[in-house]
Coordinates of C-alpha atoms in Angstrom, one line a residue:
M1 CA 0.0 0.0 0.0
A2 CA 2.7 2.5 -0.9
D3 CA 0.2 4.8 -2.4
N4 CA -1.7 4.9 0.8
K5 CA 1.4 5.6 2.9
L6 CA 2.1 8.8 0.9
E7 CA -1.5 9.9 1.2
E8 CA -1.4 9.4 4.9
R9 CA 1.6 11.6 5.3
N10 CA -0.8 14.5 4.6
I11 CA -2.6 13.8 7.9
P12 CA -1.5 16.1 10.7
G13 CA -0.3 14.0 13.7
M14 CA -0.1 10.8 11.6
M15 CA 2.3 8.5 13.4
N16 CA 3.8 6.5 10.6
R17 CA 7.4 5.3 10.7
G18 CA 9.7 8.3 11.0
A19 CA 6.9 10.6 12.2
R20 CA 7.2 12.6 15.5
F21 CA 5.7 11.4 18.7
A22 CA 3.0 13.1 20.7
E23 CA 3.7 15.0 23.9
A24 CA 3.7 13.4 27.3
E25 CA 0.3 12.5 28.6
H26 CA -0.9 13.9 31.9
A27 CA -3.3 12.3 34.5
E28 CA -6.8 13.6 34.4
N29 CA -7.9 12.2 37.8
V30 CA -5.8 10.0 40.0
G31 CA -8.8 9.2 42.2
S32 CA -10.9 7.9 39.4
T33 CA -8.0 5.8 38.2
L34 CA -7.5 4.2 41.6
K35 CA -11.2 3.4 41.8
R36 CA -11.0 1.8 38.4
I37 CA -8.0 -0.3 39.4
L38 CA -10.0 -1.5 42.4
T39 CA -12.7 -2.9 40.1
Y40 CA -10.2 -5.5 39.0
F41 CA -9.8 -6.6 42.6
A42 CA -13.5 -7.2 42.8
H43 CA -13.1 -10.2 40.4
E44 CA -10.6 -11.7 42.9
K45 CA -12.6 -11.3 46.1
R46 CA -11.6 -14.6 47.7
M47 CA -7.9 -14.0 47.0
V48 CA -8.1 -10.5 48.3
A49 CA -9.9 -11.7 51.4
L50 CA -7.3 -14.3 52.0
M51 CA -4.5 -11.9 51.6
L52 CA -6.1 -9.4 54.0
T53 CA -6.6 -12.1 56.6
V54 CA -3.0 -13.1 56.4
V55 CA -2.0 -9.4 56.6
V56 CA -4.2 -8.9 59.7
V57 CA -2.9 -12.0 61.4
G58 CA 0.7 -11.1 60.7
T59 CA 0.2 -7.5 61.9
V60 CA -1.3 -8.9 65.2
F61 CA 1.7 -11.0 65.8
G62 CA 4.0 -8.2 64.9
V63 CA 2.4 -5.8 67.2
Y64 CA 2.1 -8.3 70.1
A65 CA 5.8 -9.4 70.0
P66 CA 7.3 -6.2 71.5
S67 CA 4.9 -6.3 74.4
L68 CA 6.3 -9.8 75.2
Q69 CA 9.8 -8.3 75.0
S70 CA 8.7 -5.6 77.5
R71 CA 7.3 -8.2 79.8
A72 CA 10.5 -10.3 79.7
I73 CA 12.6 -7.2 80.5
D74 CA 10.4 -6.3 83.5
I75 CA 10.6 -9.9 84.8
I76 CA 14.4 -9.7 84.6
A77 CA 14.3 -6.3 86.3
G78 CA 12.0 -7.6 89.0
T79 CA 9.2 -5.1 88.4
K80 CA 6.9 -7.9 87.2
E81 CA 6.2 -11.4 88.2
G82 CA 6.2 -14.4 85.8
I83 CA 8.2 -17.2 84.3
L84 CA 10.8 -15.8 82.0
A85 CA 11.3 -19.1 80.0
N86 CA 7.6 -19.2 79.1
T87 CA 7.6 -15.6 78.1
L88 CA 10.7 -16.1 75.9
L89 CA 9.1 -19.2 74.3
L90 CA 5.9 -17.4 73.6
M91 CA 7.9 -14.5 72.1
L92 CA 9.8 -17.0 69.9
V93 CA 6.6 -18.6 68.7
T94 CA 5.1 -15.2 68.0
Y95 CA 8.0 -14.1 65.8
L96 CA 8.0 -17.5 63.9
F97 CA 4.3 -17.0 63.1
Y98 CA 4.9 -13.5 62.1
S99 CA 7.7 -14.6 59.7
G100 CA 5.5 -17.4 58.3
S101 CA 2.7 -14.9 57.7
Q102 CA 5.1 -12.6 55.8
L103 CA 6.1 -15.6 53.6
F104 CA 2.5 -16.6 52.9
Q105 CA 1.6 -13.0 52.2
G106 CA 4.2 -12.8 49.5
V107 CA 3.0 -16.0 47.7
I108 CA -0.7 -14.8 47.8
S109 CA 0.2 -11.3 46.6
A110 CA 2.2 -12.7 43.7
R111 CA -0.7 -14.9 42.5
L112 CA -3.2 -12.0 43.0
S113 CA -1.0 -9.7 40.9
Q114 CA -0.7 -12.1 38.0
R115 CA -4.4 -12.8 37.9
I116 CA -5.3 -9.1 37.9
V117 CA -2.6 -8.3 35.3
R118 CA -3.7 -11.2 33.1
R119 CA -7.3 -9.8 33.1
M120 CA -6.0 -6.3 32.3
R121 CA -3.6 -7.5 29.6
E122 CA -6.4 -9.6 27.9
E123 CA -8.7 -6.6 28.0
L124 CA -6.1 -4.3 26.5
F125 CA -5.2 -6.7 23.7
G126 CA -8.9 -7.3 23.0
K127 CA -9.3 -3.5 22.8
I128 CA -6.3 -3.1 20.4
V129 CA -7.7 -5.8 18.1
H130 CA -11.0 -3.9 17.9
L131 CA -9.7 -0.4 17.5
P132 CA -10.4 1.5 14.3
I133 CA -7.7 1.6 11.7
R134 CA -7.5 5.4 12.2
Y135 CA -6.3 4.9 15.8
L136 CA -3.3 2.7 14.9
D137 CA -2.5 5.0 11.9
T138 CA -2.4 8.0 14.2
H139 CA -0.5 6.5 17.2
S140 CA 3.0 5.2 17.5
H141 CA 3.1 1.4 17.4
G142 CA 6.0 1.5 19.9
D143 CA 3.9 3.5 22.3
V144 CA 1.0 1.1 22.0
M145 CA 3.3 -1.8 22.6
S146 CA 4.8 0.0 25.6
R147 CA 1.4 0.2 27.2
M148 CA 1.0 -3.5 26.8
T149 CA 4.4 -4.4 28.2
N150 CA 6.0 -1.8 30.4
D151 CA 2.8 -0.2 31.9
I152 CA 1.2 -3.5 32.6
E153 CA 4.4 -4.8 34.2
N154 CA 4.6 -1.8 36.5
I155 CA 1.1 -2.5 37.6
S156 CA 2.0 -6.1 38.2
T157 CA 5.0 -5.1 40.3
T158 CA 3.0 -2.7 42.4
V159 CA 0.3 -5.3 43.1
S160 CA 2.7 -8.0 44.1
Q161 CA 5.1 -5.9 46.1
S162 CA 3.8 -2.5 47.1
L163 CA 0.1 -3.4 47.8
P164 CA 0.8 -5.9 50.6
S165 CA 3.2 -3.4 52.1
L166 CA 0.5 -0.8 51.9
F167 CA -2.1 -2.9 53.7
S168 CA 0.3 -4.3 56.4
G169 CA 1.8 -0.8 56.9
V170 CA -1.5 0.9 57.5
L171 CA -2.6 -1.9 59.9
T172 CA 0.7 -1.9 61.7
I173 CA 0.5 1.9 62.2
I174 CA -3.0 1.6 63.6
G175 CA -2.1 -1.3 65.9
T176 CA 1.1 0.2 67.1
V177 CA -0.5 3.6 67.9
A178 CA -3.3 1.8 69.8
I179 CA -0.9 -0.2 72.0
M180 CA 1.4 2.8 72.6
L181 CA -1.6 4.9 73.8
Y182 CA -2.5 2.0 76.1
Y183 CA 0.9 1.9 77.7
C184 CA 1.6 5.6 78.0
W185 CA -0.6 8.1 76.1
Q186 CA 1.7 11.0 76.9
L187 CA 4.8 9.4 75.4
A188 CA 2.7 8.1 72.5
L189 CA 1.5 11.6 71.6
L190 CA 5.0 12.9 71.8
S191 CA 6.2 10.1 69.5
C192 CA 3.5 10.9 67.0
V193 CA 4.9 14.4 66.5
T194 CA 7.1 13.0 63.8
V195 CA 4.0 12.0 61.8
L196 CA 3.5 15.7 60.8
L197 CA 7.1 15.9 59.5
T198 CA 6.5 12.7 57.6
L199 CA 3.3 13.9 55.9
L200 CA 4.9 17.2 55.0
A201 CA 8.0 15.5 53.4
T202 CA 5.8 13.0 51.6
K203 CA 3.6 15.7 50.1
I204 CA 6.5 17.7 48.7
L205 CA 8.5 14.8 47.3
S206 CA 5.5 12.8 45.9
K207 CA 4.5 15.7 43.7
K208 CA 7.9 15.6 42.0
V209 CA 7.8 11.8 41.7
R210 CA 4.4 11.9 40.1
Q211 CA 5.5 14.5 37.5
F212 CA 8.6 12.7 36.4
S213 CA 7.1 9.2 36.5
R214 CA 4.5 10.2 33.9
K215 CA 7.3 11.7 31.7
R216 CA 9.4 8.6 32.0
Q217 CA 6.6 6.3 30.9
Q218 CA 5.9 8.5 27.9
L219 CA 9.5 8.6 26.9
L220 CA 9.9 4.9 27.3
G221 CA 7.1 4.4 24.8
Q222 CA 8.8 6.8 22.4
L223 CA 12.1 5.0 22.8
N224 CA 10.3 1.7 22.0
G225 CA 8.8 3.2 18.9
T226 CA 12.2 4.4 17.7
V227 CA 13.7 0.9 18.1
E228 CA 10.7 -0.7 16.4
E229 CA 10.9 1.5 13.3
M230 CA 14.6 1.2 13.1
I231 CA 14.5 -2.6 13.2
S232 CA 11.6 -2.9 10.7
G233 CA 13.2 -0.4 8.4
Y234 CA 16.8 -1.4 8.9
R235 CA 17.5 -2.1 5.2
T236 CA 16.4 1.5 4.4
V237 CA 18.5 2.9 7.2
V238 CA 21.6 1.1 6.0
A239 CA 21.0 1.7 2.3
Y240 CA 20.9 5.5 2.8
N241 CA 23.8 5.6 5.4
H242 CA 21.4 6.9 8.0
Q243 CA 22.9 5.1 10.9
D244 CA 24.5 8.1 12.5
A245 CA 21.2 10.1 12.3
T246 CA 19.3 7.2 13.7
I247 CA 21.7 6.8 16.6
E248 CA 21.5 10.5 17.3
E249 CA 17.7 10.4 17.4
F250 CA 17.8 7.3 19.7
C251 CA 20.4 9.0 22.0
T252 CA 18.4 12.2 22.2
T253 CA 15.3 10.2 23.4
S254 CA 17.5 8.0 25.6
D255 CA 19.1 11.0 27.2
S256 CA 15.7 12.5 28.0
L257 CA 14.5 9.2 29.4
T258 CA 17.7 8.9 31.5
K259 CA 17.1 12.4 32.9
A260 CA 13.5 11.6 33.7
G261 CA 14.4 8.3 35.2
I262 CA 17.2 9.8 37.4
R263 CA 14.8 12.5 38.6
T264 CA 12.1 10.0 39.4
D265 CA 14.4 7.6 41.2
A266 CA 16.2 10.4 43.0
F267 CA 13.0 11.8 44.4
S268 CA 11.7 8.3 45.2
G269 CA 15.0 7.3 46.8
V270 CA 15.4 10.4 48.9
M271 CA 12.2 9.6 50.7
G272 CA 13.9 6.7 52.6
P273 CA 16.7 8.8 54.1
V274 CA 14.4 11.6 55.0
M275 CA 12.0 9.2 56.7
N276 CA 15.0 7.6 58.6
C277 CA 16.1 11.0 59.8
I278 CA 12.6 11.7 61.0
G279 CA 12.5 8.3 62.7
N280 CA 15.7 9.0 64.5
I281 CA 14.2 12.2 65.8
G282 CA 11.4 10.0 67.3
F283 CA 14.0 7.8 69.1
V284 CA 15.5 10.9 70.7
I285 CA 12.1 12.0 71.9
I286 CA 11.4 8.5 73.4
A287 CA 14.8 8.3 75.1
A288 CA 14.5 11.7 76.6
F289 CA 10.9 11.8 77.8
G290 CA 10.8 8.0 78.4
G291 CA 13.6 8.3 80.9
Y292 CA 11.9 11.2 82.6
F293 CA 8.6 9.3 82.9
A294 CA 10.4 6.3 84.2
I295 CA 12.0 8.4 87.0
R296 CA 8.6 9.8 87.8
G297 CA 7.3 6.2 88.0
L298 CA 4.8 6.5 85.2
I299 CA 6.3 3.7 83.2
S300 CA 8.7 0.8 83.6
V301 CA 12.1 0.2 81.9
G302 CA 10.4 -2.6 79.9
I303 CA 7.8 -0.2 78.5
I304 CA 10.6 2.2 77.4
S305 CA 12.2 -0.8 75.6
A306 CA 8.9 -1.6 74.0
F307 CA 8.4 2.0 73.0
I308 CA 11.7 2.0 71.2
V309 CA 10.7 -1.1 69.3
Y310 CA 7.2 0.3 68.6
A311 CA 8.7 3.6 67.5
K312 CA 10.9 1.7 65.0
Q313 CA 7.9 -0.5 64.1
F314 CA 5.8 2.7 63.7
S315 CA 8.3 4.5 61.5
R316 CA 9.2 1.4 59.4
P317 CA 5.8 1.2 57.6
I318 CA 5.8 5.0 57.2
N319 CA 9.2 4.8 55.5
E320 CA 8.0 1.9 53.4
L321 CA 4.9 3.8 52.4
A322 CA 7.0 6.8 51.5
Q323 CA 9.4 4.6 49.4
I324 CA 6.7 2.8 47.5
Y325 CA 4.8 6.0 46.9
G326 CA 7.0 6.6 43.7
Q327 CA 6.2 3.1 42.6
L328 CA 2.5 3.6 43.2
Q329 CA 2.6 6.8 41.2
T330 CA 4.4 5.0 38.3
A331 CA 1.8 2.3 38.4
I332 CA -1.0 4.8 38.4
A333 CA 0.5 6.7 35.5
G334 CA 0.8 3.4 33.7
A335 CA -2.8 2.5 34.5
E336 CA -3.9 5.8 33.2
R337 CA -2.2 5.1 29.9
V338 CA -3.8 1.7 29.7
F339 CA -7.2 3.0 30.5
T340 CA -6.8 5.7 27.9
V341 CA -6.7 3.0 25.3
L342 CA -9.5 1.0 26.9
D343 CA -11.7 4.0 26.8
E344 CA -11.3 4.5 23.0
D345 CA -14.3 3.6 20.9
N346 CA -14.3 0.2 19.3
E347 CA -14.7 0.0 15.6
F348 CA -18.5 -0.1 15.0
M349 CA -19.3 -3.6 13.9
D350 CA -23.1 -3.7 14.0
G351 CA -25.3 -3.5 11.0
N352 CA -27.2 -5.6 8.4
A353 CA -25.8 -8.6 6.6
L354 CA -24.9 -8.4 3.0
T355 CA -27.4 -10.4 0.9
E356 CA -26.0 -13.8 0.2
G357 CA -25.7 -15.0 -3.4
G358 CA -26.7 -11.7 -4.9
D359 CA -24.8 -9.7 -7.5
A360 CA -21.5 -8.1 -6.5
M361 CA -22.1 -4.8 -8.3
V362 CA -20.1 -2.0 -6.6
S363 CA -21.3 1.6 -7.0
F364 CA -19.6 4.7 -5.7
Q365 CA -22.0 7.7 -5.7
N366 CA -20.6 11.2 -5.3
V367 CA -18.2 10.0 -2.7
N368 CA -16.1 12.6 -0.8
F369 CA -13.6 11.8 1.9
A370 CA -11.0 13.7 4.0
Y371 CA -8.6 12.2 6.6
V372 CA -8.6 15.7 8.1
P373 CA -11.7 18.0 7.8
G374 CA -11.1 20.6 5.2
Q375 CA -8.4 18.7 3.3
P376 CA -10.3 16.4 0.9
V377 CA -8.5 13.4 -0.5
I378 CA -11.4 12.0 -2.6
R379 CA -13.6 14.5 -4.5
N380 CA -17.0 13.7 -6.0
F381 CA -16.0 10.1 -6.9
T382 CA -18.7 8.3 -8.9
L383 CA -18.1 4.9 -10.4
T384 CA -20.1 1.7 -11.1
I385 CA -18.4 -1.6 -11.3
P386 CA -20.7 -4.3 -12.8
S387 CA -20.8 -7.6 -11.1
G388 CA -18.2 -10.0 -12.3
K389 CA -16.2 -7.4 -14.1
K390 CA -12.5 -6.4 -13.7
V391 CA -11.8 -2.7 -13.1
A392 CA -8.4 -1.2 -12.8
L393 CA -7.5 2.0 -10.9
V394 CA -4.4 3.8 -12.2
G395 CA -2.8 7.1 -11.5
S396 CA 0.2 8.8 -10.1
T397 CA 1.2 8.2 -6.5
G398 CA -1.1 10.0 -4.1
S399 CA -4.0 10.2 -6.5
G400 CA -6.3 8.3 -4.1
K401 CA -6.4 4.8 -5.5
T402 CA -5.7 3.0 -2.2
T403 CA -8.0 5.3 -0.3
I404 CA -10.9 4.1 -2.5
V405 CA -10.1 0.5 -1.4
N406 CA -9.9 1.7 2.3
L407 CA -13.3 3.2 1.9
L408 CA -14.8 0.1 0.3
M409 CA -13.4 -2.1 3.1
R410 CA -14.7 0.5 5.6
F411 CA -11.3 1.0 7.2
Y412 CA -12.4 4.6 7.1
D413 CA -16.0 5.9 6.6
I414 CA -16.7 8.3 3.8
T415 CA -17.4 12.0 4.5
S416 CA -20.4 12.2 2.2
G417 CA -22.0 10.2 -0.6
K418 CA -22.7 6.5 -0.8
I419 CA -21.0 3.2 -1.6
L420 CA -23.3 0.4 -2.6
I421 CA -22.8 -3.3 -3.0
D422 CA -25.7 -5.1 -4.7
N423 CA -27.7 -1.9 -4.0
Q424 CA -27.1 -2.1 -0.3
D425 CA -25.4 0.9 1.4
I426 CA -22.3 -0.4 3.0
A427 CA -22.7 2.2 5.8
E428 CA -25.7 0.1 6.9
L429 CA -23.9 -3.2 6.7
S430 CA -21.9 -4.8 9.5
R431 CA -18.2 -4.6 8.9
K432 CA -17.9 -8.4 9.5
S433 CA -20.5 -9.2 6.8
L434 CA -18.9 -6.7 4.4
R435 CA -15.3 -8.0 4.8
K436 CA -16.5 -11.6 4.7
N437 CA -17.4 -11.1 1.1
I438 CA -14.2 -9.2 0.1
A439 CA -10.6 -10.5 -0.1
I440 CA -7.7 -8.2 -0.4
V441 CA -4.0 -8.7 -1.4
L442 CA -1.8 -5.8 -0.4
Q443 CA 1.6 -4.7 -1.7
D444 CA 2.9 -4.9 1.9
T445 CA 2.5 -8.6 2.5
V446 CA 1.6 -9.7 6.0
L447 CA 2.1 -13.3 7.0
F448 CA 2.0 -14.7 10.5
S449 CA 4.5 -16.7 12.4
D450 CA 2.7 -20.0 11.9
T451 CA 2.6 -22.8 9.4
V452 CA 2.0 -22.2 5.7
R453 CA -1.2 -24.1 5.9
N454 CA -2.6 -21.9 8.8
N455 CA -1.6 -18.8 6.9
L456 CA -3.5 -20.0 3.8
V457 CA -6.7 -20.8 5.7
Y458 CA -6.5 -17.5 7.7
T459 CA -9.3 -16.2 5.4
N460 CA -11.4 -19.3 5.5
E461 CA -10.8 -21.7 8.4
A462 CA -13.4 -24.1 7.0
A463 CA -11.5 -24.5 3.7
T464 CA -10.9 -28.1 2.6
Q465 CA -7.6 -29.5 1.3
E466 CA -9.1 -29.5 -2.2
Q467 CA -9.8 -25.7 -1.9
I468 CA -6.3 -25.1 -0.6
E469 CA -4.6 -27.0 -3.4
R470 CA -6.8 -25.2 -6.0
A471 CA -5.8 -21.8 -4.6
V472 CA -2.1 -22.9 -4.5
H473 CA -2.4 -24.0 -8.2
M474 CA -4.0 -20.7 -9.3
S475 CA -1.4 -18.6 -7.5
R476 CA 1.5 -20.7 -8.9
C477 CA 2.7 -21.7 -5.4
E478 CA 3.2 -25.3 -6.2
E479 CA 7.0 -25.0 -6.9
L480 CA 7.4 -22.9 -3.8
L481 CA 5.7 -25.5 -1.6
K482 CA 7.9 -28.3 -3.1
R483 CA 11.0 -26.4 -2.1
L484 CA 9.9 -25.9 1.5
P485 CA 11.3 -28.5 3.9
Q486 CA 7.9 -29.5 5.4
G487 CA 5.6 -28.3 2.7
Y488 CA 2.3 -27.0 4.1
D489 CA 3.6 -27.6 7.6
T490 CA 6.7 -25.4 7.2
E491 CA 6.9 -22.8 10.0
L492 CA 7.2 -19.2 8.8
T493 CA 9.5 -17.3 11.1
A494 CA 9.3 -13.6 11.9
S495 CA 6.2 -13.1 9.7
G496 CA 7.8 -15.0 6.8
A497 CA 11.4 -13.8 7.1
N498 CA 12.6 -17.3 6.0
I499 CA 11.2 -16.9 2.5
S500 CA 11.6 -14.1 -0.1
Q501 CA 9.4 -11.1 -0.5
G502 CA 8.1 -12.5 -3.8
Q503 CA 7.3 -15.9 -2.2
R504 CA 5.4 -14.1 0.6
Q505 CA 3.4 -12.3 -2.0
L506 CA 2.5 -15.5 -3.8
L507 CA 1.3 -17.0 -0.5
A508 CA -0.8 -13.8 0.1
I509 CA -2.4 -14.2 -3.3
A510 CA -3.2 -17.9 -2.6
R511 CA -4.6 -16.9 0.8
A512 CA -7.0 -14.5 -1.0
F513 CA -8.1 -17.3 -3.4
V514 CA -8.8 -19.6 -0.5
A515 CA -11.3 -17.1 0.8
D516 CA -13.4 -17.6 -2.4
P517 CA -14.7 -14.0 -2.2
R518 CA -17.4 -12.2 -4.2
I519 CA -15.2 -9.2 -4.5
L520 CA -11.4 -9.4 -5.0
I521 CA -9.1 -6.5 -4.5
L522 CA -5.5 -6.6 -5.7
D523 CA -3.4 -3.6 -4.5
E524 CA 0.0 -4.0 -6.4
A525 CA -0.4 -7.7 -5.7
T526 CA 2.4 -8.8 -8.1
S527 CA 4.8 -6.0 -7.5
N528 CA 7.4 -8.3 -5.9
V529 CA 7.4 -11.2 -8.3
D530 CA 9.4 -11.6 -11.5
T531 CA 7.9 -10.9 -14.9
R532 CA 7.6 -14.6 -15.9
T533 CA 5.8 -15.5 -12.6
E534 CA 3.7 -12.4 -13.0
K535 CA 2.5 -13.5 -16.4
A536 CA 1.7 -17.0 -15.1
I537 CA -0.3 -15.4 -12.2
Q538 CA -2.1 -13.1 -14.6
S539 CA -3.4 -16.0 -16.6
A540 CA -4.3 -17.9 -13.4
M541 CA -6.1 -14.8 -12.0
Q542 CA -8.2 -14.7 -15.2
L543 CA -9.8 -17.9 -14.0
A544 CA -9.9 -16.8 -10.4
M545 CA -11.7 -13.6 -11.3
Q546 CA -14.4 -15.2 -13.4
G547 CA -17.7 -14.4 -11.8
R548 CA -16.1 -12.1 -9.3
T549 CA -16.0 -8.3 -9.1
S550 CA -12.4 -7.4 -9.2
I551 CA -10.6 -4.1 -8.4
V552 CA -7.0 -4.0 -9.4
I553 CA -4.5 -1.2 -8.4
A554 CA -1.4 -1.3 -10.4
H555 CA 1.5 0.8 -11.5
R556 CA 2.6 -1.7 -14.1
L557 CA 0.1 -0.9 -16.8
S558 CA 0.9 -4.2 -18.6
T559 CA -0.9 -6.0 -15.8
I560 CA -4.3 -4.3 -16.4
R561 CA -4.5 -4.1 -20.2
D562 CA -7.2 -6.8 -20.3
S563 CA -9.4 -5.0 -17.7
D564 CA -13.0 -4.4 -18.6
L565 CA -12.6 -0.8 -17.4
I566 CA -9.6 1.3 -16.6
V567 CA -10.2 4.3 -14.4
V568 CA -7.5 7.0 -14.3
M569 CA -7.4 9.0 -11.1
D570 CA -5.7 12.3 -10.3
H571 CA -6.0 14.3 -7.0
G572 CA -8.9 12.2 -5.9
K573 CA -11.0 12.6 -9.0
I574 CA -11.7 10.4 -12.1
V575 CA -10.1 12.1 -15.1
E576 CA -10.5 9.3 -17.6
S577 CA -12.2 5.9 -18.0
G578 CA -12.4 3.3 -20.7
N579 CA -10.6 0.2 -21.9
H580 CA -6.9 0.1 -22.8
D581 CA -7.2 0.8 -26.5
T582 CA -9.8 3.6 -26.1
L583 CA -7.7 5.4 -23.5
L584 CA -4.6 5.2 -25.7
A585 CA -6.5 6.6 -28.6
Q586 CA -7.6 9.6 -26.5
K587 CA -3.9 10.5 -25.8
G588 CA -4.8 11.9 -22.4
K589 CA -3.5 11.1 -18.9
Y590 CA -3.4 7.4 -19.4
Y591 CA -1.5 7.8 -22.6
E592 CA 1.0 9.9 -20.8
L593 CA 1.5 7.3 -18.1
Y594 CA 1.8 4.5 -20.7
I595 CA 4.3 6.4 -22.8
T596 CA 6.3 7.3 -19.8
Q597 CA 6.4 3.7 -18.6
Y598 CA 7.2 2.2 -22.0
A599 CA 9.3 5.0 -23.6
G600 CA 11.2 3.6 -26.6
F601 CA 8.8 0.8 -27.2
T602 CA 6.1 0.6 -29.9
T603 CA 2.6 1.2 -28.6

């Protein structure tokens, strides 16, 4: 579809290979994003309940253990009565259960994260498959892939690591504060002074973390897009000695990503030391005022010891919450990018079914189309293609030939006018029914990493072996299949990289024949095969096209000389139409194209 690629470059913001990337996205509403993330947890209620139970049990053991330590110290000091061995044994059992709960919590959270991410990944992939062609034409493929990989992975990491810490941290803080108030409310209140400092530091640093985490995710998608287009277009890069410019472009994006990553990690990492400093201030407060209260007889030495442990236990989850805040922000930014795609409108697939067994007459009536409002690509296009006839569209690059095919396939909807098949307006037909009756062979051949057989039956999974062999015969693929090591069962690697471009095109033609369509579209379908094979395919296609409405786009005018009607297009309009001999006799646009292509040869 080379013609289409040139046409698409006129679309502002079109993200084809080599185009610029969009600016960084910004969050619209963090709160609504969090609520939407929680809906995924609703599908895993049992797993969430089990994890919360384990977290609660572990928190109870963790909060109870320091009080046993306090009791043991008081027994040793003689301020309390009791059996020291029993207390120490109970403390040991408590810590063992606490450690076991931490281990079990990690296993559960890992399973929970994978289940949630699997659901999110499947939804995102399902959405991408049903997006309109326009969306993928106007967005970087690398950025879309980044949302599927990096953003989803960030969410997975957060659920498996940060979320359990968040739950246990909150519960630990509540339990620790409660027991500290029980032992000595005065010292507990003094210890909580550090909370104000913690909240202030978190507010300042988290704002920076959120800002740079969004930028980092966007730049990561841009970097993936640069790598993807370089790899797919590597031959072009090398052929034009563009390696240095490509490296410079990559390094520019990589440098920006590095700066955003350093800033994000720096502000995330500084939270830990800041929280530790604030925690140490809390230890000083406990040591000073705890000693004073002990002298006054308000508390025992064991309680001071417990308060020191509780203060550390109190500050630890706060420090962890501060440290994972950056990770939470990164996950939220990634979730926003995923939800942005999920919120896109699907391609509208509803509609009536195309009448089965009817004529395949195609009629364009005053069709106008513009990729961008105010910049028409097709202008007042009117054409009727009788059922079973072969019509060729010719014209210079960018004249709108491939756009006509895109409109017939409803990859894009027309701006005004009508397109009819068997007197049925395709705007009222379901896209599934429409495309079921049309087969298309593109210049840019797309094969899948699968067996040759599965690639051939891609258009008709119910095809019999006889139908497959007939399609292979008509497309002159028999010699190709004989040379393949496993014949029909040969695995095509990297979308057919283990066979030549011409062989891939032959298989694409065979695949279209397997579909047995009512309407056949060939967009430069033989551009990558040699002249001898092309002539053989031409004769075979005469049989394949019998009884089918065929639309052929070709730059080689020799391939369309036998067409029932040749339509010459220029700037989205029909400037000439007729058969080969008639158009040559008129000595108009077609004549100019023919003479230019066959200069020096007798016409």
